Amino acid sequence: MLCRAACSTSRKLVPGLGALGSRLKHSLPDLPYDYGALEPHINAQIMQLHHSKHHAAYVNNLNIAEEKYREALEKGDVTAQVALQPAIKFNGGGHINHSIFWTNLSPNGGGEPEGELLEAIKRDFGSFKNFKEKLTTVSVGVQGSGWGWLGFSKEQGRLQIAACSNQDPLQGTTGLIPLLGIDVWEHAYYLQYKNVRPDYLKAIWNVISWENVTARYMACKK
Amino acid sequence: MQLHHSKHHAAYVNNLNIAEEKYREALEKGDVTAQVALQPAIKFNGGGHINHSIFWTNLSPNGGGEPEGELLEAIKRDFGSFKNFKEKLTTVSVGVQGSGWGWLGFSKEQGRLQIAACSNQDPLQGTTGLIPLLGIDVWEHAYYLQYKNVRPDYLKAIWNVISWENVTARYMACKK
């Protein structure tokens, strides 16, 4: 569903806490495919750890941080709010980024985009080949942990490639709308590709869901 | 250990040499723009080389246990107890967001030990002025194949191979 694809977080109602009423909490989205579905490009062990441990931890820690932030807001405690910002950015960014990532990948993925997205890629990067090389280079070149992104700039009405550190969310830090993310934290590939990040990049193009990236592009072009 | 040393550290060394060669050319031409553009590569690969060179000496098959003598006295003075120090360095190292290092360092200015965290391969002394005594690499490549996402288990384990002899030697050298 487009809403699920375009919305970066999913929430479910949890029972109210006494007189405070119900609280919305973030929850771990289901993976749209089995852990082994992206093999041989990304193996099942990585997908299982990545989704059920790493992403789950971001969700849990985000909920904890938001709860503390709510208390700080109610007390008007600015110092506490500022102190909580790194936890919100890190875990919130982690939740947003991975929620997008799972939908960007598909066992039926690979190949090239078509239609309007392909036209935009040609217009803004020269060719699909140029775009692919550039996003690969940027992703491989991230120093430390981070993400490579294809994003859309509403201001300029064009596609842009960007890198973010750690779990910094693309839109929150740059204003670009995220279309396609490549996770280059070592946990995303190390068990299979070890230190050879370029091999992981070569492989991941085989499982990119151009259907999903196109849907995200069409949604933000409006 | 094999990947960490022969691939990761080796890559920092190779890329540092390449970056320094380019930097030398930029210096000779008086090209400031090029020099500034090369800074991230120098910091990242130079820091990676410095950090890992220290790290290998901080570890030992004969390691573990607790420090003695002057280093232990300094730890008690600056952290309350060895137990407190160990808990603090562990917490700081586990808490690094993304890639980085936990450090025990020495502040010449204040004449005391300090715990600090650095991002990526930022070298402790170059970025904070603290003299590095003991580093804990918490990049995922340092533990993932064995400990997966459970960084705290790696931290628990690493205390068994810390060479207090080496950390003491580093402390005595910078105390002068």
Short mmCIF file of C-alpha atoms in Angstrom, two decimals, chain A residues 45 49 53-54 86-87 90 143-145 166 185-187 190-191 194-195, chain B residues 3 7-8 40-41 44 97-99 120 139-142 144-145 148-149:
data_model
loop_
_atom_site.label_atom_id
_atom_site.label_comp_id
_atom_site.label_asym_id
_atom_site.label_seq_id
_atom_site.Cartn_x
_atom_site.Cartn_y
_atom_site.Cartn_z
CA GLN A 45 21.34 -14.44 8.85
CA LEU A 49 19.73 -9.94 12.82
CA LYS A 53 17.71 -7.17 16.56
CA HIS A 54 19.07 -3.90 15.16
CA PRO A 86 20.81 12.47 20.44
CA ALA A 87 18.73 9.47 21.52
CA PHE A 90 19.72 8.14 16.63
CA GLN A 143 33.55 6.85 6.51
CA GLY A 144 32.30 4.84 9.47
CA SER A 145 28.61 4.05 9.80
CA ASN A 166 25.15 7.08 11.57
CA TRP A 185 26.72 0.13 8.54
CA GLU A 186 28.95 -2.93 8.85
CA HIS A 187 26.08 -4.91 10.39
CA TYR A 190 29.81 -7.94 7.33
CA LEU A 191 28.70 -11.51 8.02
CA LYS A 194 33.37 -9.02 5.51
CA ASN A 195 35.41 -5.86 4.91
CA LEU B 3 40.51 -9.48 8.95
CA LYS B 7 42.50 -6.02 5.82
CA HIS B 8 41.13 -3.10 7.83
CA PRO B 40 39.29 13.96 5.86
CA ALA B 41 41.40 11.24 4.22
CA PHE B 44 40.40 8.98 8.76
CA GLN B 97 26.55 5.65 18.44
CA GLY B 98 27.80 4.29 15.14
CA SER B 99 31.50 3.58 14.66
CA ASN B 120 34.95 6.92 13.49
CA TRP B 139 33.43 -0.50 15.12
CA GLU B 140 31.20 -3.44 14.22
CA HIS B 141 34.09 -5.06 12.32
CA ALA B 142 35.88 -5.44 15.67
CA TYR B 144 30.41 -8.66 14.71
CA LEU B 145 31.51 -12.04 13.33
CA LYS B 148 26.83 -10.10 16.27
CA ASN B 149 24.79 -7.15 17.51
#
